CSV table of C-alpha atoms in Angstrom, one decimal:
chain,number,residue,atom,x,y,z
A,1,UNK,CA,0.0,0.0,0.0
A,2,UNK,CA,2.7,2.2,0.7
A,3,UNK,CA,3.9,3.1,-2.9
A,4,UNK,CA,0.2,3.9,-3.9
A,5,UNK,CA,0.0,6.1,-0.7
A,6,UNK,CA,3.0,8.3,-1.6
A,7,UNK,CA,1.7,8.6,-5.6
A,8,UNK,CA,-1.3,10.5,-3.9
A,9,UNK,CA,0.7,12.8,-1.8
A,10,UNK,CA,-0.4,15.9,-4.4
A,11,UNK,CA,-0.7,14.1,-7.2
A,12,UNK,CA,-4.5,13.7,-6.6
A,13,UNK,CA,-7.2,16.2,-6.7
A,14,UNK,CA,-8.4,16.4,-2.9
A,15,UNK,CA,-12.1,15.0,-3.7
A,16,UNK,CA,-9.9,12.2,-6.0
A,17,UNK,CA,-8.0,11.3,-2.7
A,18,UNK,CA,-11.2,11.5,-1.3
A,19,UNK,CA,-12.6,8.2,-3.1
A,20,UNK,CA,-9.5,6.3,-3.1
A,21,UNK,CA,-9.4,6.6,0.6
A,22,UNK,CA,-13.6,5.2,0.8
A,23,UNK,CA,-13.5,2.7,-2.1
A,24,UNK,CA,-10.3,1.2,0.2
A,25,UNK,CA,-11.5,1.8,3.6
A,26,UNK,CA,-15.9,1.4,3.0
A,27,UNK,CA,-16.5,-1.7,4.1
A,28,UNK,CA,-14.7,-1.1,7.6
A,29,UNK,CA,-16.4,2.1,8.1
A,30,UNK,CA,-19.9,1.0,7.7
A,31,UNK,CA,-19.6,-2.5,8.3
A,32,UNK,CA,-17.4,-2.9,11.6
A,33,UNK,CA,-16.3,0.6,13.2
A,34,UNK,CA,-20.0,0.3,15.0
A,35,UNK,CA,-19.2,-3.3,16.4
A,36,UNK,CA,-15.5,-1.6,17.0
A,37,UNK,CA,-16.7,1.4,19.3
A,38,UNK,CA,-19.5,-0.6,20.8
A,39,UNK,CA,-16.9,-3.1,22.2
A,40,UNK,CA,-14.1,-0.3,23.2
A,41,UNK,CA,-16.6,2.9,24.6
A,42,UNK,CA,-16.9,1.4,27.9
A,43,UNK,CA,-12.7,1.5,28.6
A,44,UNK,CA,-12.4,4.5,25.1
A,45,UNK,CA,-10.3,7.1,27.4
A,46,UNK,CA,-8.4,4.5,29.7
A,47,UNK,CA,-7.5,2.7,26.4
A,48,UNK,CA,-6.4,6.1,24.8
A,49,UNK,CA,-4.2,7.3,28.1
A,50,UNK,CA,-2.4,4.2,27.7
A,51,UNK,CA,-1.8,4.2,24.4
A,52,UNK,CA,-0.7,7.6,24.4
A,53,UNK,CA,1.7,6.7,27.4
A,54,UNK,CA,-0.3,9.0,29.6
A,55,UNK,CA,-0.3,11.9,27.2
A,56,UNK,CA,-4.0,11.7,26.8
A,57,UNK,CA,-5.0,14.6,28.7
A,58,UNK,CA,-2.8,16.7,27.7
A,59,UNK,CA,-3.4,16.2,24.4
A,60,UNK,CA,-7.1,17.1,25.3
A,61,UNK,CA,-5.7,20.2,27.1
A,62,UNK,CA,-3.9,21.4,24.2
A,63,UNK,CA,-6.9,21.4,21.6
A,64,UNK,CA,-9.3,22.9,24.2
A,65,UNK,CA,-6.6,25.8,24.1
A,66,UNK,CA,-7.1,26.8,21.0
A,67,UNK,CA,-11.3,26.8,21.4
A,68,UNK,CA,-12.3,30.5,22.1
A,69,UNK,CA,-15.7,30.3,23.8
A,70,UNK,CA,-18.0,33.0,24.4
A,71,UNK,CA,-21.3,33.1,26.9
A,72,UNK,CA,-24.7,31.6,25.6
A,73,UNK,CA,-23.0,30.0,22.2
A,74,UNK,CA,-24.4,27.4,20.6
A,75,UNK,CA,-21.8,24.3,19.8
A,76,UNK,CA,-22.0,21.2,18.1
A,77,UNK,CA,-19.6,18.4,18.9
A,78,UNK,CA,-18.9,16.4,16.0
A,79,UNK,CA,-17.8,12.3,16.2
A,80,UNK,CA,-18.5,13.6,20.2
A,81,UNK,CA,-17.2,9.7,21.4
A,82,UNK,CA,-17.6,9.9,25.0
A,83,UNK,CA,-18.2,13.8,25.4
A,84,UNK,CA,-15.0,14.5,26.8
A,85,UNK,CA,-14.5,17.5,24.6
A,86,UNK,CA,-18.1,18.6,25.1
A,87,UNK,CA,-17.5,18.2,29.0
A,88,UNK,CA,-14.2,20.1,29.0
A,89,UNK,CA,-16.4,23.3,27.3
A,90,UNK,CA,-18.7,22.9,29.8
A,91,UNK,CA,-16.1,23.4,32.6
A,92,UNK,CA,-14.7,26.3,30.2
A,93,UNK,CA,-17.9,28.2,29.5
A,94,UNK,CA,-21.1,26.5,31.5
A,95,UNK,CA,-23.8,28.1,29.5
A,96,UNK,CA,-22.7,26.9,26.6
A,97,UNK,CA,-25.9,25.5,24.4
A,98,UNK,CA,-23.6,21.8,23.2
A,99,UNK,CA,-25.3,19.6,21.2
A,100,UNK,CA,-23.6,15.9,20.6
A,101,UNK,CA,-23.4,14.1,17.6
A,102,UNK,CA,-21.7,10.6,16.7
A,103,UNK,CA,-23.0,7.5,15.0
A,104,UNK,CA,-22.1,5.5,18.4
A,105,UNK,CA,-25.0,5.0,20.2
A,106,UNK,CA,-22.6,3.2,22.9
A,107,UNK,CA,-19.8,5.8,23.1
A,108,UNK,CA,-22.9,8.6,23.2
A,109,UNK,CA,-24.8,6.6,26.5
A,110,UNK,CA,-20.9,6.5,28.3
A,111,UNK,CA,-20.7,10.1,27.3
A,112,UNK,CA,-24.1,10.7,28.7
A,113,UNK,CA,-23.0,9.1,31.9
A,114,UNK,CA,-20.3,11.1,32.5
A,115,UNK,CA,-21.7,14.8,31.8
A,116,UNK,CA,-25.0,13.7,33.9
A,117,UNK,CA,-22.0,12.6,36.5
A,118,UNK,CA,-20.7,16.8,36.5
A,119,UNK,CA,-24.2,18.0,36.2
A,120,UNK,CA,-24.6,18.8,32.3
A,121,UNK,CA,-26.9,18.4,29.8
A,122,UNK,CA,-25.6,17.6,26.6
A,123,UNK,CA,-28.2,16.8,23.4
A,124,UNK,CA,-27.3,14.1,21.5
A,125,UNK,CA,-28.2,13.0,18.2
A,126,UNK,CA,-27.2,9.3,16.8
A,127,UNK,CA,-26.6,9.3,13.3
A,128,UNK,CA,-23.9,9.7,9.8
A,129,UNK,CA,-21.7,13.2,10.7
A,130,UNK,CA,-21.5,13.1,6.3
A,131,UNK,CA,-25.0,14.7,6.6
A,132,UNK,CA,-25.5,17.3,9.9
A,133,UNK,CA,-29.5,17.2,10.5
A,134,UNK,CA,-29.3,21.0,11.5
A,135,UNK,CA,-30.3,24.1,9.2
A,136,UNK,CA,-27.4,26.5,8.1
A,137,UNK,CA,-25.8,29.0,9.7
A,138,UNK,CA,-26.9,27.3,13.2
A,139,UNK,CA,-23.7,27.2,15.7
A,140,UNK,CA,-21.1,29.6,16.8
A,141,UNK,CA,-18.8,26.4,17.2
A,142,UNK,CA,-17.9,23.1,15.9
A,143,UNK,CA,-15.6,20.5,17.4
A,144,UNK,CA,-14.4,17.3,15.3
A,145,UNK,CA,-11.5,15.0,17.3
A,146,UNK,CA,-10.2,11.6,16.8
A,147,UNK,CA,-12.4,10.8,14.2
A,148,UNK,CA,-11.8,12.0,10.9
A,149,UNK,CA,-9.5,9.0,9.8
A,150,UNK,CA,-13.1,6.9,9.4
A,151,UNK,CA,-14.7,9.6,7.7
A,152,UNK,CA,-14.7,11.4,3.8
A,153,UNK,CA,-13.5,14.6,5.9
A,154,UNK,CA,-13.7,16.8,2.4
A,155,UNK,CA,-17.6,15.9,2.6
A,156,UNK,CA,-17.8,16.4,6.4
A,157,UNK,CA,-15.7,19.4,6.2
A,158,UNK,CA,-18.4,20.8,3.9
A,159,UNK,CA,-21.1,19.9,6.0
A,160,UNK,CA,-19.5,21.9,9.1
A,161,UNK,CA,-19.5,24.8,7.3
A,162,UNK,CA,-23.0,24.8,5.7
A,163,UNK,CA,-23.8,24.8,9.6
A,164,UNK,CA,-21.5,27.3,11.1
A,165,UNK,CA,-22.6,30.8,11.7
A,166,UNK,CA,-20.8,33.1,9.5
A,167,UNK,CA,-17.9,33.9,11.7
A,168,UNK,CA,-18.0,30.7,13.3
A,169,UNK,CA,-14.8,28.7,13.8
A,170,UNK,CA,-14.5,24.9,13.2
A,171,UNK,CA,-11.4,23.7,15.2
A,172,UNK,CA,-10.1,19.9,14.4
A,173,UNK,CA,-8.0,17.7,16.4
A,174,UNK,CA,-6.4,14.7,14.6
A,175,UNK,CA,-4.2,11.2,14.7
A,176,UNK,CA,-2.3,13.0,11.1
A,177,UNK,CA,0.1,11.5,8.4
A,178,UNK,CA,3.8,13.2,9.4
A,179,UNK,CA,5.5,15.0,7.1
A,180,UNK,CA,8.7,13.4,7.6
A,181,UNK,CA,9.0,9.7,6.7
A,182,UNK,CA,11.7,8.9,9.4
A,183,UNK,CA,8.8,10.1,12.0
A,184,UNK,CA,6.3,8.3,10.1
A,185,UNK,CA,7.7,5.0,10.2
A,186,UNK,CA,8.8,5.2,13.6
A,187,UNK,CA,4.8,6.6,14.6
A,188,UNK,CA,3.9,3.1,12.8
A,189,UNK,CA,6.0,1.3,14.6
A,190,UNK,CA,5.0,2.6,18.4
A,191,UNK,CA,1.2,2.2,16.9
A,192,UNK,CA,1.4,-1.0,16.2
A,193,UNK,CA,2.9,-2.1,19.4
A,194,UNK,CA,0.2,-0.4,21.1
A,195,UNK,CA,-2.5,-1.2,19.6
A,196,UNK,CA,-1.6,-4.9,20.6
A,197,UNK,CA,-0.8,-3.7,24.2
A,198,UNK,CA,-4.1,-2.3,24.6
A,199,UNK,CA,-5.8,-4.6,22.9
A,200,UNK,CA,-4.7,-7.4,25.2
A,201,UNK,CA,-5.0,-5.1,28.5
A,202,UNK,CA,-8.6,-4.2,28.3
A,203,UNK,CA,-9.9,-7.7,26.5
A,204,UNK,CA,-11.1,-6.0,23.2
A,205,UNK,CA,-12.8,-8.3,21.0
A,206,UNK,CA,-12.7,-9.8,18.1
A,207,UNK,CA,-14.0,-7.0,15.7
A,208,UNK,CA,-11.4,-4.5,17.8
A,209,UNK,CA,-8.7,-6.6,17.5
A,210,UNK,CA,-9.2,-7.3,13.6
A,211,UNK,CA,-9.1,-3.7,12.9
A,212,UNK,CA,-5.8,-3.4,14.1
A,213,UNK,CA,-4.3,-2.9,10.7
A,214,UNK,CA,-7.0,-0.7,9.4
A,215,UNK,CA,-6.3,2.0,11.6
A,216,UNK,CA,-2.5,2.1,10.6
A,217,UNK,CA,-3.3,1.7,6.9
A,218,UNK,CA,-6.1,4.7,7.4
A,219,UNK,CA,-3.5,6.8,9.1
A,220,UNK,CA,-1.0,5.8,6.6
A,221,UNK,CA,-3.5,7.3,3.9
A,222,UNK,CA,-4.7,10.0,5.7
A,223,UNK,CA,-3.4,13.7,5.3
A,224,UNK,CA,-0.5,16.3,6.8
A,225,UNK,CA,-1.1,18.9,8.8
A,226,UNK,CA,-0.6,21.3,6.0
A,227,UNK,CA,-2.2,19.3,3.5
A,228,UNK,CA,-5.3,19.3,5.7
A,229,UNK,CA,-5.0,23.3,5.3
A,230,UNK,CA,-5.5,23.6,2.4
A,231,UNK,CA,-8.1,21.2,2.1
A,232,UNK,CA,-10.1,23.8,4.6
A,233,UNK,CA,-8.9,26.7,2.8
A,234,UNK,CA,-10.3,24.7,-0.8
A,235,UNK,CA,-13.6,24.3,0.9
A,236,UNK,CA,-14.2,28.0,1.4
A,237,UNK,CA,-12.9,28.6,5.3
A,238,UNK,CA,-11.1,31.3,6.1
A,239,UNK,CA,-8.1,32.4,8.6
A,240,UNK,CA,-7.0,28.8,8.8
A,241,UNK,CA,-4.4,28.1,11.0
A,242,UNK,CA,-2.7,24.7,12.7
A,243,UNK,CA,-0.8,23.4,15.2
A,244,UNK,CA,1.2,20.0,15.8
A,245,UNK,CA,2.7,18.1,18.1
A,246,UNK,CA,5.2,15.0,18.0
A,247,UNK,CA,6.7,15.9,14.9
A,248,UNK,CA,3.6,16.2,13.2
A,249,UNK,CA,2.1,12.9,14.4
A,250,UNK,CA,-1.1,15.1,16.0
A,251,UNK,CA,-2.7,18.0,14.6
A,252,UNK,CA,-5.2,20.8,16.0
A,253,UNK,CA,-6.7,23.3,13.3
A,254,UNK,CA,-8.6,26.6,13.9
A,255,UNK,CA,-10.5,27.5,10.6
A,256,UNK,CA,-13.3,30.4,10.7
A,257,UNK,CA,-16.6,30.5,8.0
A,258,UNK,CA,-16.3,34.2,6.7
């Protein structure tokens, strides 16, 4: 896969990338990553600390940094998982209007648990992020984290910004491609050890444990940091900006609708 993954690296019209990446990945993402998260959402974030070697939260930390909130907005979590993200605004700005959204309904009842847990209300809707049931021009804020490896992100990009308010700002957090090969290889590497680790520490199942290589192939095909900038900046947003850390291994973008 690797040769076919580097002819793509710009060679590709984004929305061409775009297919090659569905037409290789379909079949896990709307055949198995529901039995997947089903199985992991009840151990998701211990899984992740691991994994990360205890970086998790920080991690977290760092993207909610770069989320400017404002009193009485309206935000939509996107691929929400567990509601950590949605949580963490919360404590930022409590009168926040967050609405959930994930195609989990497992991940979305832990998540439920643990903002009922800190006294919050979150809304959450069940169904395909590709198509956002919401009118246009509806939040002040969208979140998308951890996800966008399972999804056509030019499609769900698009969607975002149909529904942001103009001046709203979509910020991304993202598992990216490096831009250095000797980083690349090496983030492989640790992932794949890992994924193994964690797998066999929290008793995954079958349909987790099977996916194994998916998510390294995924990543493998997925985008830079500065290739995922100007796939934003294609799409119409504005004032787009990033951040990474690890050498480019995890990125957080800012991006506004004008």
């Amino acid at each position: 896969m690797a040769n076919g993954e580097r002819a793509l690296d710009g060679a590709l019209h984004f929305s061409d990338r775009e297919d090659v990446r569905e037409k290789l990945f379909k079949r896990v993402w709307t055949q198995e990553l529901n039995d997947v998260f089903a199985d992991v959402a009840k151990y998701y974030d211990r899984a992740n600390y691991v994994a990360s070697l205890g970086l998790w939260n920080k991690f977290r930390a760092s993207f909610l940094a770069t989320i400017d909130l404002q009193s009485g907005q309206r935000a939509l979590d996107v691929c929400a998982g567990t509601n950590a993200v949605g949580i963490a605004m919360l404590r930022k700005q409590p009168d926040l209007k967050v609405c959930a959204m994930d195609r989990s309904a497992a991940m979305q009842e832990v998540g439920r648990q643990l903002a009922e847990r800190e006294g919050f209300r979150i809304e959450s809707v069940i169904g395909d992020v590709h198509k956002l049931p919401f009118p246009d021009n509806h939040f002040d804020v969208v979140t998308l984290q951890w996800a966008s490896r399972h999804l056509r992100i030019m499609d769900v990009s698009r969607e975002i910004r149909r529904v942001l308010k103009p001046g709203g700002y979509f910020y991304h957090c993202d598992m990216l491609r490096p831009g250095s090969k000797l980083v690349e290889r090496a983030y492989y590497a640790y992932l794949r050890v890992s994924l193994s680790v964690t797998a066999v520490l929290f008793q995954s199942g079958a349909t987790a444990r099977n996916c194994k290589k998916y998510f390294i192939d995924a990543l493998s095909l997925f985008y830079s940091a500065e290739e995922l900038s100007q796939l934003l900046r294609h799409l119409g947003y504005e004032n787009v900006s990033s951040k990474t850390l690890l050498g480019g291994m995890i990125g957080f973008h800012k991006a506004m609708k004008p």
